[in-house]
XYZ file of C-alpha atoms in Angstrom:
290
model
C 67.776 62.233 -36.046
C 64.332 62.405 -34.984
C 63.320 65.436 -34.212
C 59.488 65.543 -33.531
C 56.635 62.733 -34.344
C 52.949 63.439 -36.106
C 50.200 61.114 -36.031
C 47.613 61.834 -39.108
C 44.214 60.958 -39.796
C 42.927 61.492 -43.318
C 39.892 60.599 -45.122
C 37.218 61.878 -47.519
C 36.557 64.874 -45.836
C 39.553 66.102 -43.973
C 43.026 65.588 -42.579
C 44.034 66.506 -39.256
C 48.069 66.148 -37.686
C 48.900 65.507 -33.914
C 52.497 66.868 -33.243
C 54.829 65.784 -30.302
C 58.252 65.812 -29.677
C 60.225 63.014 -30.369
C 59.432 61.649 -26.658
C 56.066 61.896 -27.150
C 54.762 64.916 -25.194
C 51.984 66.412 -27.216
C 52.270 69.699 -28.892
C 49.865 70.849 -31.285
C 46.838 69.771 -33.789
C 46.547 70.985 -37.101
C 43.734 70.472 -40.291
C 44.294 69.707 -43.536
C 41.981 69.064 -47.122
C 40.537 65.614 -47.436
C 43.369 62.899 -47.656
C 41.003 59.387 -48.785
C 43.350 57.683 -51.389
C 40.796 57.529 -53.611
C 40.926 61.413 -54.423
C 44.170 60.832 -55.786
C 47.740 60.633 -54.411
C 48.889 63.951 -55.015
C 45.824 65.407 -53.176
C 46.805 63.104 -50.212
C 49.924 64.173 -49.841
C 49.064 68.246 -50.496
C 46.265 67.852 -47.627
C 48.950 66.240 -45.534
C 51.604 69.009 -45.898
C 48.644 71.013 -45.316
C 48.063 69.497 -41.852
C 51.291 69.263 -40.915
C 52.279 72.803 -41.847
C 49.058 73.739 -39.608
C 50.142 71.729 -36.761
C 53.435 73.763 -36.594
C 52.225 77.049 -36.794
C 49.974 76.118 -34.668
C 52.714 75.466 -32.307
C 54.855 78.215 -32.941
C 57.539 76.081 -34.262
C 59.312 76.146 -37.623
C 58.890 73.122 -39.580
C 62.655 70.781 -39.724
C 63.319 69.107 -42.656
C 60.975 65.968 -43.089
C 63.869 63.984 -42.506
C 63.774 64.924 -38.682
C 59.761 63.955 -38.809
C 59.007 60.835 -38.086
C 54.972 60.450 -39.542
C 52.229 57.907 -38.937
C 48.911 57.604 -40.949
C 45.767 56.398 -41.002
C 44.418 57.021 -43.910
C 41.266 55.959 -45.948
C 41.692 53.936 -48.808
C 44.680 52.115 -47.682
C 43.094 48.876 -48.775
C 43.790 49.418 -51.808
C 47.491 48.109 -52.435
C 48.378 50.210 -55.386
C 47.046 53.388 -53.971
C 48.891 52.274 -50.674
C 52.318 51.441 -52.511
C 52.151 54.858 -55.182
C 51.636 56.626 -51.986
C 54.403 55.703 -50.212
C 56.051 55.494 -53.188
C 55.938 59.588 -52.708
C 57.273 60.101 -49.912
C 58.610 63.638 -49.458
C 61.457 62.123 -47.469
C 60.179 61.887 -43.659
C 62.873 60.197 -41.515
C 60.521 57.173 -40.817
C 57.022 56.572 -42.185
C 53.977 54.058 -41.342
C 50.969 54.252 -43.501
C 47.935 51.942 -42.466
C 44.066 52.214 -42.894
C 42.782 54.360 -40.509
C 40.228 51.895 -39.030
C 43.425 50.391 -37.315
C 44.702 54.192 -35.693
C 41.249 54.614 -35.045
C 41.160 51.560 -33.355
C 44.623 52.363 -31.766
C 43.510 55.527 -30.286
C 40.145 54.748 -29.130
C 41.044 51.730 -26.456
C 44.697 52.488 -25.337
C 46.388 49.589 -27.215
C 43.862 47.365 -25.442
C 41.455 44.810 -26.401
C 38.246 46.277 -28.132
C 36.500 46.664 -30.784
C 35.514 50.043 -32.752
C 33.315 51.074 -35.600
C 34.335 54.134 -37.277
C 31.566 56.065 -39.195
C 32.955 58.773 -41.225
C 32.314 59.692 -44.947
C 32.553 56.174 -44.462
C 32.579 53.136 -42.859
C 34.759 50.442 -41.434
C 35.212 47.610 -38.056
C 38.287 46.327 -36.695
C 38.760 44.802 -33.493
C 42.019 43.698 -31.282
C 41.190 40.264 -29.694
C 42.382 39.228 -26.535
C 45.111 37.104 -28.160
C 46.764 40.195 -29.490
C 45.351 39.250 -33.185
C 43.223 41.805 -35.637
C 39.984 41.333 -36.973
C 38.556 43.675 -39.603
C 34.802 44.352 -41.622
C 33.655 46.241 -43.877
C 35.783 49.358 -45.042
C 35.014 47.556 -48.677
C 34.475 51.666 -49.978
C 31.921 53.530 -51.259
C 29.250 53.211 -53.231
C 29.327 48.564 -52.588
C 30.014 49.045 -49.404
C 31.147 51.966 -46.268
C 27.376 51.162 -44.846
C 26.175 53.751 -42.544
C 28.633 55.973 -43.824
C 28.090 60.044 -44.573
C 28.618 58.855 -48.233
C 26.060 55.869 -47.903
C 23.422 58.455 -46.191
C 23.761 60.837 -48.804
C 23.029 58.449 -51.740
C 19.888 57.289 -49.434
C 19.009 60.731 -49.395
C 19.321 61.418 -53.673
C 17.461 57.900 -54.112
C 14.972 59.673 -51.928
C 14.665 62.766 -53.622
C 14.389 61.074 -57.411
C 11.352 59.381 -56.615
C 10.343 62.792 -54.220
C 10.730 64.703 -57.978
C 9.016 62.124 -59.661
C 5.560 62.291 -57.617
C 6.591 58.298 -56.510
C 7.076 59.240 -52.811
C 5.286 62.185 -50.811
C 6.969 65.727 -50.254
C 8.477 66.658 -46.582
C 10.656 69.702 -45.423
C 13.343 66.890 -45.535
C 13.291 66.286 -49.270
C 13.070 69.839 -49.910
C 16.258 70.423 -47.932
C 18.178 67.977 -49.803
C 16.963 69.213 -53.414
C 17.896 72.799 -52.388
C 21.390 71.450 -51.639
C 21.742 69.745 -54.864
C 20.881 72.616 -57.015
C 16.948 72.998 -56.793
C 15.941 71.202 -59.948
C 15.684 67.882 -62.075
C 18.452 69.550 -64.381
C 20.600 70.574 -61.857
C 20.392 67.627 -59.309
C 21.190 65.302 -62.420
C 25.052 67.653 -63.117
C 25.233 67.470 -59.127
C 24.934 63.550 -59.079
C 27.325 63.172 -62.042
C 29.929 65.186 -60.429
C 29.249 63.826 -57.047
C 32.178 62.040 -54.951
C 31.693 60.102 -51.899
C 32.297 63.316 -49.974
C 29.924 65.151 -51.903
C 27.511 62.742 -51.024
C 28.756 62.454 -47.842
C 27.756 66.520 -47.319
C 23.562 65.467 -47.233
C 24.298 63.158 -44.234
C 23.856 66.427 -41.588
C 19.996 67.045 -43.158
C 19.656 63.617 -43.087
C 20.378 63.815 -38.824
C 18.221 67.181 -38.837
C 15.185 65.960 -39.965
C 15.366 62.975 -38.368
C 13.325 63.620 -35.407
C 9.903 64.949 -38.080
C 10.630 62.560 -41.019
C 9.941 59.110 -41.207
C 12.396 58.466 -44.374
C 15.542 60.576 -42.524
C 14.840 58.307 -39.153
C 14.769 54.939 -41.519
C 18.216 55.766 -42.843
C 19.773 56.009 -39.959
C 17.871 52.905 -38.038
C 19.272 50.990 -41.121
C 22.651 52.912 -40.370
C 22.399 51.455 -36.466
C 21.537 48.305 -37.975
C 24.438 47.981 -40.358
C 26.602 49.021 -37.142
C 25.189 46.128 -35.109
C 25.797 43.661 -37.880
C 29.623 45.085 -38.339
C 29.676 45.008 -34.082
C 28.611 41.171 -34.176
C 30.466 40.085 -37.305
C 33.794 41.450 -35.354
C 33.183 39.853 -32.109
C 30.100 37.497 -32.106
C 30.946 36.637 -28.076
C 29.677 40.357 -27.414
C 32.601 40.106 -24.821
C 34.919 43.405 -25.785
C 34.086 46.918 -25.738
C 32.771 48.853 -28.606
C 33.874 52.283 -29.614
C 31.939 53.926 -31.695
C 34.070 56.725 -33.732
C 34.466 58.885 -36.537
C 32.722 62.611 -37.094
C 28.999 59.972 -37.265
C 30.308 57.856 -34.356
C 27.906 60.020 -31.656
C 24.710 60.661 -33.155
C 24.272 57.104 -34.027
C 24.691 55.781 -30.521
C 20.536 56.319 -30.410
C 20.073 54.153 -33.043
C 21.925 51.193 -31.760
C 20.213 48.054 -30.594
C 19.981 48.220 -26.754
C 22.146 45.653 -26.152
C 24.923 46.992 -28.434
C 24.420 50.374 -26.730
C 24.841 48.789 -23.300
C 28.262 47.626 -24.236
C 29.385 50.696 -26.106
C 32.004 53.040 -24.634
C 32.708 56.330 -25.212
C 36.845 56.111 -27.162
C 39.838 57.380 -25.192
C 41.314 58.803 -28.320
C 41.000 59.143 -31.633
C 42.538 58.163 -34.851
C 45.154 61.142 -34.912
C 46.044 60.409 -31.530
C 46.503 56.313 -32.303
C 48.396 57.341 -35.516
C 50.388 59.611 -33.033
C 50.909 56.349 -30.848
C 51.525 53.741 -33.756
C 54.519 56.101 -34.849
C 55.758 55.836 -31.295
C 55.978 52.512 -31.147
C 57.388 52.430 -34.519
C 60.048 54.169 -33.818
C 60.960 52.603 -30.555
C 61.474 49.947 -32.145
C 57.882 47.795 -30.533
């Protein structure tokens, strides 16, 4: 028997659980480690536990056995059908499971259920929309480094192609460029280990100096107008009519509003939810049998 219902959201950089009862009344939140499939399915499922052992102390409850949990996830990576299928394939026994993308909980979350369209900008990057005929529509989310444009992850690498040529004497010196080679270990031989190393969450972590120096550097404010830019491009590709709403989400979602093109930003609405909460509503329906 059911006993309560949690609606996760996991990518590159964290994991965080919504808890409700099994009727749906909300509970608690809790945070977890990053979840993206492509960190490996072991650490998916750890940062999961994580988040769900968070959500119940947060709560004041005492975990049940998984099989009274009934779990939904977004998670990134999901594209990928063999990470998808040896992550399932895992399963710690929950009493019902649904594992999809988390563009599409994201997407879930942000207009009700309803008709829209969302771009999430995380660590990385991906567009789905729900047409008016009830049918999906998805771009992008092709993962980092081909694709995840305007991504945290996509940023960062902006920001270490920056910095190479900075080191080099091939492009001029800022405060910006100094605030990324500090982060990256302060010199040629360092930055090089740091880049070798690097994940798409590692790169992911330059994306806040890129949005702090934005305002006195000309290379930090090009990166993200070719951010808004790959936005609009996702926006049109997923609805060309320019009829539905657009959400944009994710941890990036806000501070690239100002670089959308006007009429993008006229149509953009703020999300009602967000991908915790639609993985907290796709489990619902999941188990209600919709």
């Amino acid at each position: 028997m059911i006993e309560y219902l949690i609606g996760v959201d996991g990518g590159g950089t964290g994991t965080r659980a919504r808890l409700a009862r099994a009727d749906g009344s909300p509970l608690a939140q809790g945070q977890g480690g990053p979840s993206g499939l492509s960190l490996g399915i072991a650490q998916a499922w750890n940062s999961v536990a994580e988040a769900v052992a968070s959500a119940f102390g947060a709560a004041g409850i005492a975990p049940p056995a998984n099989a009274g949990i009934a779990i939904g996830l977004g998670l990134a990576g999901v594209h990928n059908p063999q990470w998808a299928e040896q992550f399932i394939a895992a399963d710690p026994g929950f009493g019902a499971l649904r594992l999809e993308n988390d563009g599409f909980t994201t997407l879930m979350g942000a207009h009700g259920g309803k008709p829209g369209t969302i771009v999430a900008i995380g660590t990385g990057s991906v567009g789905q929309a729900l047409l008016a005929d009830g049918s999906l529509r998805e771009v992008g989310g092709w993962g980092f480094p081909t694709g995840d444009e305007a991504g945290g992850g996509w940023m960062g690498l902006r920001a270490i192609a920056h910095i190479e040529k900075v080191i080099d004497g091939r492009a001029p010196h800022s405060a910006f460029a100094q605030a990324v080679i500090d982060a990256c270990g302060g010199q040629r031989n360092a930055i090089q280990v740091w880049i070798g190393g690097a994940t798409q969450t590692v790169f992911a972590s330059l994306a806040p100096l890129v949005l702090a120096h934005a305002d006195n550097n000309d290379t930090a404010r090009t990166i993200l107008a070719d951010a808004g830019r790959e936005v609009a491009l996702m926006a049109h590709a997923l609805d060309p009519s320019g009829q539905l709403p657009l959400a944009l989400c994710g941890g990036l979602g806000v501070p690239l509003r100002a670089y959308l093109p006007p009429d993008l930003l006229a149509r953009s609405v703020a999300p009602l939810g967000d991908s915790a909460s639609g993985a907290l509503r796709m489990i619902e329906l999941h188990v209600r049998g919709h």
